[in-house]
Amino acid sequence: MRPKSHFNPKPANAIGIFDSGIGGLTVAKAINDLLPNEKIVYFGDTAHMPYGEKSAHAIQSYAIEITRFLMEQNCKLVVIACNSASASALKQVQSMLPDKQFVINVIDPVVQHITHDSKHKKIGLIGTKRTVSSAVYKKKIEKADTGQVLKSLATPLLAPMIEEGFFNNKISKTIVHSYLENPHLLGIQSIVLACTHYPLIMSEISSFYKGKVDIINSAAIVSEAVKSFLNKHELLNASMAQPKHAFYVSDYTESFEQTAKIFFGSSLKLKEKNLWK
Ligand code: DGL
């Protein structure tokens, strides 16, 4: 696949993944676990993080630059590993590629998962202000007409807290629990983690629900969608050689590198690449 305006003579071979920061690594890790032969080029836009507080227009302009960069890196597919960007900039990213199918967002596979097995009628959702105010999950679930009701809550402190390395500790537990105690979420049977940062606070969320509510983590669902896409388009990498992943951030911070290493593995090396300079 070639970007519309950025011809690169090398064959497209990598999976391009982007997020505002570390959150998309939860998706990258799930893809790497499921498809260990695939090369990943990751871009975390730490200079503009948090996306959840930005306007749709700003997120669209960041997503366009990042997609251009990923296409220049010979990506065969772009994964928008960010709910806020999937909610605001999907069309813009799709319009940059020769075929809109070559973009996988984190929202559609999760909505399909929820509506396919519609035994849970009252579903909770936590995400950024941008994702919740877009109401995109709600509209898509209503469109499926399964009689399911979505109760969404914006939890803006969570992504910056995780980005700063606050997870699996007392502070993160207190903040997560005080959000989940919100009466709006009372009586839910499952909860969507509609921010790719949130798998990192899975233990705080599980300790709150104690197994009584199903926790829907998009990372594994999206990695399956990536696998079936590559399979369908005969784009799976046949080589058994260990791929050399590349991880870029628009603004290098030590806390990002530390958290990224804890999460993805110590071999991870971050390169700073500011696309806006
Ligand atoms: N990880 C991102 C998401 O899924 C957003 C975090 C942020 O930058 O606000 O929405």
PDB file of C-alpha atoms and ligand atoms in Angstrom:
ATOM      1  CA  MET A   1       0.000   0.000   0.000  1.00  0.00           C
ATOM      2  CA  ARG A   2       1.231   3.513  -0.778  1.00  0.00           C
ATOM      3  CA  PRO A   3       0.301   6.786   0.899  1.00  0.00           C
ATOM      4  CA  LYS A   4      -1.566   9.063  -1.509  1.00  0.00           C
ATOM      5  CA  SER A   5       1.167  11.667  -1.700  1.00  0.00           C
ATOM      6  CA  HIS A   6       4.249  10.127  -0.103  1.00  0.00           C
ATOM      7  CA  PHE A   7       5.624   7.581  -2.472  1.00  0.00           C
ATOM      8  CA  ASN A   8       8.306   5.413  -0.925  1.00  0.00           C
ATOM      9  CA  PRO A   9       9.974   2.837  -3.165  1.00  0.00           C
ATOM     10  CA  LYS A  10      10.468   0.207  -0.409  1.00  0.00           C
ATOM     11  CA  PRO A  11       7.709  -2.415   0.027  1.00  0.00           C
ATOM     12  CA  ALA A  12       5.240  -1.655   2.821  1.00  0.00           C
ATOM     13  CA  ASN A  13       5.938  -4.118   5.605  1.00  0.00           C
ATOM     14  CA  ALA A  14       5.186  -2.617   9.014  1.00  0.00           C
ATOM     15  CA  ILE A  15       2.123  -2.039  11.148  1.00  0.00           C
ATOM     16  CA  GLY A  16       1.934   1.657  12.037  1.00  0.00           C
ATOM     17  CA  ILE A  17       0.355   2.369  15.415  1.00  0.00           C
ATOM     18  CA  PHE A  18      -0.239   5.725  17.046  1.00  0.00           C
ATOM     19  CA  ASP A  19      -1.605   7.261  20.219  1.00  0.00           C
ATOM     20  CA  SER A  20      -1.172  10.451  22.208  1.00  0.00           C
ATOM     21  CA  GLY A  21       1.370   8.697  24.405  1.00  0.00           C
ATOM     22  CA  ILE A  22       1.951   5.382  26.127  1.00  0.00           C
ATOM     23  CA  GLY A  23      -1.639   4.092  25.981  1.00  0.00           C
ATOM     24  CA  GLY A  24      -1.344   2.759  22.455  1.00  0.00           C
ATOM     25  CA  LEU A  25       1.446   0.490  23.682  1.00  0.00           C
ATOM     26  CA  THR A  26      -1.247  -1.663  25.267  1.00  0.00           C
ATOM     27  CA  VAL A  27      -2.528  -2.262  21.735  1.00  0.00           C
ATOM     28  CA  ALA A  28       1.000  -2.604  20.304  1.00  0.00           C
ATOM     29  CA  LYS A  29       1.819  -5.211  22.939  1.00  0.00           C
ATOM     30  CA  ALA A  30      -1.325  -7.215  22.211  1.00  0.00           C
ATOM     31  CA  ILE A  31      -0.488  -7.104  18.470  1.00  0.00           C
ATOM     32  CA  ASN A  32       3.089  -8.145  19.162  1.00  0.00           C
ATOM     33  CA  ASP A  33       1.924 -11.034  21.371  1.00  0.00           C
ATOM     34  CA  LEU A  34      -0.502 -12.264  18.717  1.00  0.00           C
ATOM     35  CA  LEU A  35       1.642 -11.531  15.644  1.00  0.00           C
ATOM     36  CA  PRO A  36       5.284 -11.800  16.755  1.00  0.00           C
ATOM     37  CA  ASN A  37       6.592 -11.775  13.153  1.00  0.00           C
ATOM     38  CA  GLU A  38       5.137  -8.365  12.380  1.00  0.00           C
ATOM     39  CA  LYS A  39       7.260  -5.240  12.542  1.00  0.00           C
ATOM     40  CA  ILE A  40       5.690  -2.380  14.503  1.00  0.00           C
ATOM     41  CA  VAL A  41       6.350   1.320  14.007  1.00  0.00           C
ATOM     42  CA  TYR A  42       4.862   3.152  16.975  1.00  0.00           C
ATOM     43  CA  PHE A  43       4.305   6.884  17.361  1.00  0.00           C
ATOM     44  CA  GLY A  44       3.323   8.419  20.725  1.00  0.00           C
ATOM     45  CA  ASP A  45       2.434  12.089  20.383  1.00  0.00           C
ATOM     46  CA  THR A  46       3.672  13.031  23.845  1.00  0.00           C
ATOM     47  CA  ALA A  47       4.090  16.674  22.782  1.00  0.00           C
ATOM     48  CA  HIS A  48       0.295  16.988  22.443  1.00  0.00           C
ATOM     49  CA  MET A  49      -0.847  14.583  25.139  1.00  0.00           C
ATOM     50  CA  PRO A  50      -3.587  14.498  26.521  1.00  0.00           C
ATOM     51  CA  TYR A  51      -5.724  14.290  23.371  1.00  0.00           C
ATOM     52  CA  GLY A  52      -8.795  13.852  25.548  1.00  0.00           C
ATOM     53  CA  GLU A  53      -8.727  17.565  26.422  1.00  0.00           C
ATOM     54  CA  LYS A  54      -8.160  18.788  22.844  1.00  0.00           C
ATOM     55  CA  SER A  55     -10.677  19.882  20.206  1.00  0.00           C
ATOM     56  CA  ALA A  56     -11.594  17.459  17.438  1.00  0.00           C
ATOM     57  CA  HIS A  57      -9.973  19.872  14.992  1.00  0.00           C
ATOM     58  CA  ALA A  58      -6.616  19.819  16.822  1.00  0.00           C
ATOM     59  CA  ILE A  59      -6.624  16.001  17.051  1.00  0.00           C
ATOM     60  CA  GLN A  60      -7.376  15.758  13.331  1.00  0.00           C
ATOM     61  CA  SER A  61      -4.396  17.922  12.455  1.00  0.00           C
ATOM     62  CA  TYR A  62      -2.061  15.831  14.672  1.00  0.00           C
ATOM     63  CA  ALA A  63      -3.426  12.572  13.251  1.00  0.00           C
ATOM     64  CA  ILE A  64      -2.805  13.739   9.672  1.00  0.00           C
ATOM     65  CA  GLU A  65       0.870  14.522  10.367  1.00  0.00           C
ATOM     66  CA  ILE A  66       1.408  11.242  12.209  1.00  0.00           C
ATOM     67  CA  THR A  67      -0.240   9.200   9.455  1.00  0.00           C
ATOM     68  CA  ARG A  68       1.981  10.901   6.869  1.00  0.00           C
ATOM     69  CA  PHE A  69       5.018   9.937   8.955  1.00  0.00           C
ATOM     70  CA  LEU A  70       3.860   6.325   9.384  1.00  0.00           C
ATOM     71  CA  MET A  71       3.282   5.983   5.665  1.00  0.00           C
ATOM     72  CA  GLU A  72       6.793   7.235   5.014  1.00  0.00           C
ATOM     73  CA  GLN A  73       7.981   4.413   7.298  1.00  0.00           C
ATOM     74  CA  ASN A  74       6.513   1.810   4.890  1.00  0.00           C
ATOM     75  CA  CYS A  75       3.484   0.868   6.913  1.00  0.00           C
ATOM     76  CA  LYS A  76       1.032  -1.520   5.317  1.00  0.00           C
ATOM     77  CA  LEU A  77      -1.693  -0.627   7.796  1.00  0.00           C
ATOM     78  CA  VAL A  78      -2.380   2.191  10.272  1.00  0.00           C
ATOM     79  CA  VAL A  79      -3.870   1.376  13.680  1.00  0.00           C
ATOM     80  CA  ILE A  80      -5.342   4.364  15.524  1.00  0.00           C
ATOM     81  CA  ALA A  81      -4.614   3.062  19.017  1.00  0.00           C
ATOM     82  CA  CYS A  82      -6.393   5.946  20.693  1.00  0.00           C
ATOM     83  CA  ASN A  83     -10.100   6.300  21.339  1.00  0.00           C
ATOM     84  CA  SER A  84     -10.004  10.101  21.295  1.00  0.00           C
ATOM     85  CA  ALA A  85      -8.362  10.085  17.838  1.00  0.00           C
ATOM     86  CA  SER A  86     -10.580   7.229  16.592  1.00  0.00           C
ATOM     87  CA  ALA A  87     -13.629   9.283  17.658  1.00  0.00           C
ATOM     88  CA  SER A  88     -12.393  12.521  16.058  1.00  0.00           C
ATOM     89  CA  ALA A  89     -10.049  11.802  13.160  1.00  0.00           C
ATOM     90  CA  LEU A  90     -10.940   8.458  11.557  1.00  0.00           C
ATOM     91  CA  LYS A  91     -12.246   9.997   8.314  1.00  0.00           C
ATOM     92  CA  GLN A  92      -9.211  12.270   7.976  1.00  0.00           C
ATOM     93  CA  VAL A  93      -6.796   9.341   8.401  1.00  0.00           C
ATOM     94  CA  GLN A  94      -8.797   7.148   6.018  1.00  0.00           C
ATOM     95  CA  SER A  95      -8.761   9.861   3.374  1.00  0.00           C
ATOM     96  CA  MET A  96      -4.946   9.816   3.327  1.00  0.00           C
ATOM     97  CA  LEU A  97      -4.732   6.159   2.342  1.00  0.00           C
ATOM     98  CA  PRO A  98      -5.522   4.617  -1.033  1.00  0.00           C
ATOM     99  CA  ASP A  99      -8.194   2.470   0.612  1.00  0.00           C
ATOM    100  CA  LYS A 100      -9.997   3.391   3.830  1.00  0.00           C
ATOM    101  CA  GLN A 101      -9.967  -0.242   4.937  1.00  0.00           C
ATOM    102  CA  PHE A 102      -6.241   0.101   5.628  1.00  0.00           C
ATOM    103  CA  VAL A 103      -7.026   1.969   8.843  1.00  0.00           C
ATOM    104  CA  ILE A 104      -8.119   0.097  11.958  1.00  0.00           C
ATOM    105  CA  ASN A 105      -9.558   2.149  14.780  1.00  0.00           C
ATOM    106  CA  VAL A 106     -10.151   1.010  18.354  1.00  0.00           C
ATOM    107  CA  ILE A 107     -13.880   1.742  18.483  1.00  0.00           C
ATOM    108  CA  ASP A 108     -15.488  -0.368  15.735  1.00  0.00           C
ATOM    109  CA  PRO A 109     -14.007  -3.753  16.772  1.00  0.00           C
ATOM    110  CA  VAL A 110     -15.133  -3.133  20.375  1.00  0.00           C
ATOM    111  CA  VAL A 111     -18.652  -2.112  19.345  1.00  0.00           C
ATOM    112  CA  GLN A 112     -18.878  -5.272  17.224  1.00  0.00           C
ATOM    113  CA  HIS A 113     -17.717  -7.332  20.192  1.00  0.00           C
ATOM    114  CA  ILE A 114     -20.357  -5.763  22.492  1.00  0.00           C
ATOM    115  CA  THR A 115     -23.271  -5.952  20.084  1.00  0.00           C
ATOM    116  CA  HIS A 116     -22.410  -9.429  18.810  1.00  0.00           C
ATOM    117  CA  ASP A 117     -22.924 -10.881  22.270  1.00  0.00           C
ATOM    118  CA  SER A 118     -25.733  -8.683  23.550  1.00  0.00           C
ATOM    119  CA  LYS A 119     -26.493 -10.584  26.763  1.00  0.00           C
ATOM    120  CA  HIS A 120     -25.396  -7.547  28.802  1.00  0.00           C
ATOM    121  CA  LYS A 121     -28.040  -4.858  28.495  1.00  0.00           C
ATOM    122  CA  LYS A 122     -26.522  -2.156  30.722  1.00  0.00           C
ATOM    123  CA  ILE A 123     -22.969  -1.331  29.769  1.00  0.00           C
ATOM    124  CA  GLY A 124     -20.695   1.223  31.377  1.00  0.00           C
ATOM    125  CA  LEU A 125     -17.912   3.113  29.641  1.00  0.00           C
ATOM    126  CA  ILE A 126     -15.033   5.187  30.942  1.00  0.00           C
ATOM    127  CA  GLY A 127     -12.915   7.338  28.640  1.00  0.00           C
ATOM    128  CA  THR A 128     -11.555  10.791  27.969  1.00  0.00           C
ATOM    129  CA  LYS A 129     -13.745  13.896  27.686  1.00  0.00           C
ATOM    130  CA  ARG A 130     -13.247  13.891  23.914  1.00  0.00           C
ATOM    131  CA  THR A 131     -14.380  10.255  23.523  1.00  0.00           C
ATOM    132  CA  VAL A 132     -17.346  10.599  25.875  1.00  0.00           C
ATOM    133  CA  SER A 133     -18.550  13.915  24.435  1.00  0.00           C
ATOM    134  CA  SER A 134     -18.341  12.540  20.879  1.00  0.00           C
ATOM    135  CA  ALA A 135     -20.962   9.922  21.903  1.00  0.00           C
ATOM    136  CA  VAL A 136     -19.570   7.722  19.150  1.00  0.00           C
ATOM    137  CA  TYR A 137     -19.881   4.446  21.099  1.00  0.00           C
ATOM    138  CA  LYS A 138     -23.456   5.313  22.083  1.00  0.00           C
ATOM    139  CA  LYS A 139     -24.474   6.098  18.487  1.00  0.00           C
ATOM    140  CA  LYS A 140     -22.887   2.925  17.114  1.00  0.00           C
ATOM    141  CA  ILE A 141     -24.424   0.707  19.808  1.00  0.00           C
ATOM    142  CA  GLU A 142     -27.856   2.291  19.270  1.00  0.00           C
ATOM    143  CA  LYS A 143     -27.496   1.739  15.533  1.00  0.00           C
ATOM    144  CA  ALA A 144     -26.956  -1.992  16.120  1.00  0.00           C
ATOM    145  CA  ASP A 145     -30.418  -1.999  17.748  1.00  0.00           C
ATOM    146  CA  THR A 146     -29.693  -4.713  20.315  1.00  0.00           C
ATOM    147  CA  GLY A 147     -31.596  -3.034  23.161  1.00  0.00           C
ATOM    148  CA  GLN A 148     -28.329  -2.295  24.983  1.00  0.00           C
ATOM    149  CA  VAL A 149     -27.936   0.891  27.004  1.00  0.00           C
ATOM    150  CA  LEU A 150     -24.593   2.652  27.430  1.00  0.00           C
ATOM    151  CA  LYS A 151     -23.706   4.695  30.542  1.00  0.00           C
ATOM    152  CA  SER A 152     -20.593   6.760  29.812  1.00  0.00           C
ATOM    153  CA  LEU A 153     -18.410   8.627  32.259  1.00  0.00           C
ATOM    154  CA  ALA A 154     -15.513  10.945  31.415  1.00  0.00           C
ATOM    155  CA  THR A 155     -12.507  10.154  33.624  1.00  0.00           C
ATOM    156  CA  PRO A 156      -9.998  12.834  32.582  1.00  0.00           C
ATOM    157  CA  LEU A 157      -7.499  12.344  35.406  1.00  0.00           C
ATOM    158  CA  LEU A 158      -6.693   8.771  34.462  1.00  0.00           C
ATOM    159  CA  ALA A 159      -4.615   9.035  31.271  1.00  0.00           C
ATOM    160  CA  PRO A 160      -2.234  11.763  32.569  1.00  0.00           C
ATOM    161  CA  MET A 161      -1.950   9.849  35.869  1.00  0.00           C
ATOM    162  CA  ILE A 162      -0.884   6.672  34.028  1.00  0.00           C
ATOM    163  CA  GLU A 163       1.431   8.591  31.708  1.00  0.00           C
ATOM    164  CA  GLU A 164       3.202   9.882  34.816  1.00  0.00           C
ATOM    165  CA  GLY A 165       3.714   6.301  36.013  1.00  0.00           C
ATOM    166  CA  PHE A 166       0.957   6.316  38.655  1.00  0.00           C
ATOM    167  CA  PHE A 167      -0.580   2.864  38.490  1.00  0.00           C
ATOM    168  CA  ASN A 168      -0.666  -0.138  40.821  1.00  0.00           C
ATOM    169  CA  ASN A 169      -0.394   2.105  43.857  1.00  0.00           C
ATOM    170  CA  LYS A 170      -2.581   3.650  46.582  1.00  0.00           C
ATOM    171  CA  ILE A 171      -3.084   6.954  44.772  1.00  0.00           C
ATOM    172  CA  SER A 172      -4.222   5.342  41.531  1.00  0.00           C
ATOM    173  CA  LYS A 173      -6.522   2.983  43.445  1.00  0.00           C
ATOM    174  CA  THR A 174      -8.199   5.885  45.276  1.00  0.00           C
ATOM    175  CA  ILE A 175      -8.718   7.889  42.082  1.00  0.00           C
ATOM    176  CA  VAL A 176     -10.012   4.917  40.067  1.00  0.00           C
ATOM    177  CA  HIS A 177     -12.389   3.838  42.842  1.00  0.00           C
ATOM    178  CA  SER A 178     -13.779   7.321  43.327  1.00  0.00           C
ATOM    179  CA  TYR A 179     -14.616   7.534  39.598  1.00  0.00           C
ATOM    180  CA  LEU A 180     -16.192   4.058  39.536  1.00  0.00           C
ATOM    181  CA  GLU A 181     -18.361   4.868  42.574  1.00  0.00           C
ATOM    182  CA  ASN A 182     -20.211   7.427  40.425  1.00  0.00           C
ATOM    183  CA  PRO A 183     -23.975   6.635  40.614  1.00  0.00           C
ATOM    184  CA  HIS A 184     -24.167   6.941  36.810  1.00  0.00           C
ATOM    185  CA  LEU A 185     -22.374   3.577  36.561  1.00  0.00           C
ATOM    186  CA  LEU A 186     -24.616   1.784  39.083  1.00  0.00           C
ATOM    187  CA  GLY A 187     -26.017  -1.544  37.922  1.00  0.00           C
ATOM    188  CA  ILE A 188     -23.787  -2.026  34.880  1.00  0.00           C
ATOM    189  CA  GLN A 189     -22.999  -5.588  33.813  1.00  0.00           C
ATOM    190  CA  SER A 190     -19.884  -4.824  31.797  1.00  0.00           C
ATOM    191  CA  ILE A 191     -17.582  -1.843  31.382  1.00  0.00           C
ATOM    192  CA  VAL A 192     -15.666  -0.678  28.313  1.00  0.00           C
ATOM    193  CA  LEU A 193     -12.181   0.676  28.909  1.00  0.00           C
ATOM    194  CA  ALA A 194     -12.561   3.305  26.191  1.00  0.00           C
ATOM    195  CA  CYS A 195      -9.064   4.682  26.547  1.00  0.00           C
ATOM    196  CA  THR A 196      -6.038   2.683  25.530  1.00  0.00           C
ATOM    197  CA  HIS A 197      -4.202   3.797  28.675  1.00  0.00           C
ATOM    198  CA  TYR A 198      -6.636   2.021  30.995  1.00  0.00           C
ATOM    199  CA  PRO A 199      -5.403  -1.596  30.738  1.00  0.00           C
ATOM    200  CA  LEU A 200      -2.508  -0.350  32.873  1.00  0.00           C
ATOM    201  CA  ILE A 201      -4.963   0.240  35.735  1.00  0.00           C
ATOM    202  CA  MET A 202      -6.721  -3.081  35.242  1.00  0.00           C
ATOM    203  CA  SER A 203      -5.879  -4.271  38.750  1.00  0.00           C
ATOM    204  CA  GLU A 204      -7.470  -1.144  40.329  1.00  0.00           C
ATOM    205  CA  ILE A 205     -10.596  -1.606  38.177  1.00  0.00           C
ATOM    206  CA  SER A 206     -10.816  -5.350  38.922  1.00  0.00           C
ATOM    207  CA  SER A 207     -10.363  -4.755  42.658  1.00  0.00           C
ATOM    208  CA  PHE A 208     -13.346  -2.381  42.544  1.00  0.00           C
ATOM    209  CA  TYR A 209     -15.689  -4.752  40.702  1.00  0.00           C
ATOM    210  CA  LYS A 210     -14.431  -8.005  42.293  1.00  0.00           C
ATOM    211  CA  GLY A 211     -15.420 -10.087  39.256  1.00  0.00           C
ATOM    212  CA  LYS A 212     -19.063  -8.883  39.270  1.00  0.00           C
ATOM    213  CA  VAL A 213     -18.708  -6.750  36.128  1.00  0.00           C
ATOM    214  CA  ASP A 214     -17.074  -7.867  32.849  1.00  0.00           C
ATOM    215  CA  ILE A 215     -14.173  -5.609  31.925  1.00  0.00           C
ATOM    216  CA  ILE A 216     -13.880  -5.044  28.179  1.00  0.00           C
ATOM    217  CA  ASN A 217     -10.276  -4.349  27.251  1.00  0.00           C
ATOM    218  CA  SER A 218      -9.940  -3.210  23.655  1.00  0.00           C
ATOM    219  CA  ALA A 219      -6.270  -4.213  23.191  1.00  0.00           C
ATOM    220  CA  ALA A 220      -6.918  -7.932  22.674  1.00  0.00           C
ATOM    221  CA  ILE A 221     -10.043  -7.277  20.575  1.00  0.00           C
ATOM    222  CA  VAL A 222      -8.189  -4.843  18.297  1.00  0.00           C
ATOM    223  CA  SER A 223      -5.217  -7.194  17.871  1.00  0.00           C
ATOM    224  CA  GLU A 224      -7.619  -9.890  16.620  1.00  0.00           C
ATOM    225  CA  ALA A 225      -9.083  -7.361  14.156  1.00  0.00           C
ATOM    226  CA  VAL A 226      -5.550  -6.590  12.908  1.00  0.00           C
ATOM    227  CA  LYS A 227      -4.794 -10.286  12.453  1.00  0.00           C
ATOM    228  CA  SER A 228      -7.954 -11.011  10.501  1.00  0.00           C
ATOM    229  CA  PHE A 229      -7.400  -7.912   8.338  1.00  0.00           C
ATOM    230  CA  LEU A 230      -3.830  -8.955   7.440  1.00  0.00           C
ATOM    231  CA  ASN A 231      -4.982 -12.496   6.818  1.00  0.00           C
ATOM    232  CA  LYS A 232      -7.845 -11.418   4.575  1.00  0.00           C
ATOM    233  CA  HIS A 233      -5.578  -9.161   2.509  1.00  0.00           C
ATOM    234  CA  GLU A 234      -2.722 -11.698   2.434  1.00  0.00           C
ATOM    235  CA  LEU A 235      -0.458  -9.198   4.136  1.00  0.00           C
ATOM    236  CA  LEU A 236       0.843 -11.328   7.007  1.00  0.00           C
ATOM    237  CA  ASN A 237       4.619 -11.356   7.203  1.00  0.00           C
ATOM    238  CA  ALA A 238       5.832 -14.787   6.121  1.00  0.00           C
ATOM    239  CA  SER A 239       9.389 -14.324   7.410  1.00  0.00           C
ATOM    240  CA  MET A 240      10.220 -15.910  10.772  1.00  0.00           C
ATOM    241  CA  ALA A 241      13.033 -13.419  11.421  1.00  0.00           C
ATOM    242  CA  GLN A 242      12.629 -11.390  14.614  1.00  0.00           C
ATOM    243  CA  PRO A 243      11.266  -7.980  13.494  1.00  0.00           C
ATOM    244  CA  LYS A 244      12.989  -4.779  14.585  1.00  0.00           C
ATOM    245  CA  HIS A 245      10.304  -2.517  15.991  1.00  0.00           C
ATOM    246  CA  ALA A 246      10.673   1.263  16.080  1.00  0.00           C
ATOM    247  CA  PHE A 247       9.167   3.511  18.776  1.00  0.00           C
ATOM    248  CA  TYR A 248       8.928   7.268  18.279  1.00  0.00           C
ATOM    249  CA  VAL A 249       7.686  10.051  20.514  1.00  0.00           C
ATOM    250  CA  SER A 250       7.147  13.680  19.550  1.00  0.00           C
ATOM    251  CA  ASP A 251       8.602  14.849  22.873  1.00  0.00           C
ATOM    252  CA  TYR A 252      10.975  12.600  24.810  1.00  0.00           C
ATOM    253  CA  THR A 253      10.335  12.376  28.531  1.00  0.00           C
ATOM    254  CA  GLU A 254      12.036  10.049  30.970  1.00  0.00           C
ATOM    255  CA  SER A 255       8.783   9.059  32.632  1.00  0.00           C
ATOM    256  CA  PHE A 256       7.411   7.978  29.251  1.00  0.00           C
ATOM    257  CA  GLU A 257      10.459   5.832  28.558  1.00  0.00           C
ATOM    258  CA  GLN A 258      10.383   4.245  32.018  1.00  0.00           C
ATOM    259  CA  THR A 259       6.693   3.436  31.884  1.00  0.00           C
ATOM    260  CA  ALA A 260       6.991   2.269  28.285  1.00  0.00           C
ATOM    261  CA  LYS A 261       9.817  -0.102  29.243  1.00  0.00           C
ATOM    262  CA  ILE A 262       7.923  -1.529  32.220  1.00  0.00           C
ATOM    263  CA  PHE A 263       5.029  -2.174  29.962  1.00  0.00           C
ATOM    264  CA  PHE A 264       6.489  -3.267  26.616  1.00  0.00           C
ATOM    265  CA  GLY A 265       9.806  -4.771  27.710  1.00  0.00           C
ATOM    266  CA  SER A 266      13.241  -3.494  28.563  1.00  0.00           C
ATOM    267  CA  SER A 267      14.480  -3.768  24.973  1.00  0.00           C
ATOM    268  CA  LEU A 268      12.311  -0.821  23.973  1.00  0.00           C
ATOM    269  CA  LYS A 269      14.267   2.270  22.835  1.00  0.00           C
ATOM    270  CA  LEU A 270      12.496   5.543  22.220  1.00  0.00           C
ATOM    271  CA  LYS A 271      13.510   7.952  19.487  1.00  0.00           C
ATOM    272  CA  GLU A 272      12.375  11.544  19.569  1.00  0.00           C
ATOM    273  CA  LYS A 273      10.783  12.732  16.353  1.00  0.00           C
ATOM    274  CA  ASN A 274       9.006  16.054  16.490  1.00  0.00           C
ATOM    275  CA  LEU A 275       6.903  16.230  13.336  1.00  0.00           C
ATOM    276  CA  TRP A 276       5.937  19.831  14.039  1.00  0.00           C
ATOM    277  CA  LYS A 277       9.402  21.444  14.128  1.00  0.00           C
TER     278      LYS A 277
HETATM  279  N1  DGL B   1      -5.103   6.830  25.005  1.00  0.00           N
HETATM  280  C1  DGL B   1      -5.991   7.819  24.518  1.00  0.00           C
HETATM  281  C2  DGL B   1      -7.388   7.289  24.245  1.00  0.00           C
HETATM  282  O1  DGL B   1      -7.561   6.104  24.036  1.00  0.00           O
HETATM  283  C3  DGL B   1      -6.091   9.160  25.115  1.00  0.00           C
HETATM  284  C4  DGL B   1      -5.370   9.668  26.261  1.00  0.00           C
HETATM  285  C5  DGL B   1      -5.261  11.156  26.108  1.00  0.00           C
HETATM  286  O2  DGL B   1      -4.309  11.575  25.439  1.00  0.00           O
HETATM  287  O3  DGL B   1      -6.124  11.891  26.609  1.00  0.00           O
HETATM  288  O4  DGL B   1      -8.330   8.034  24.188  1.00  0.00           O
END
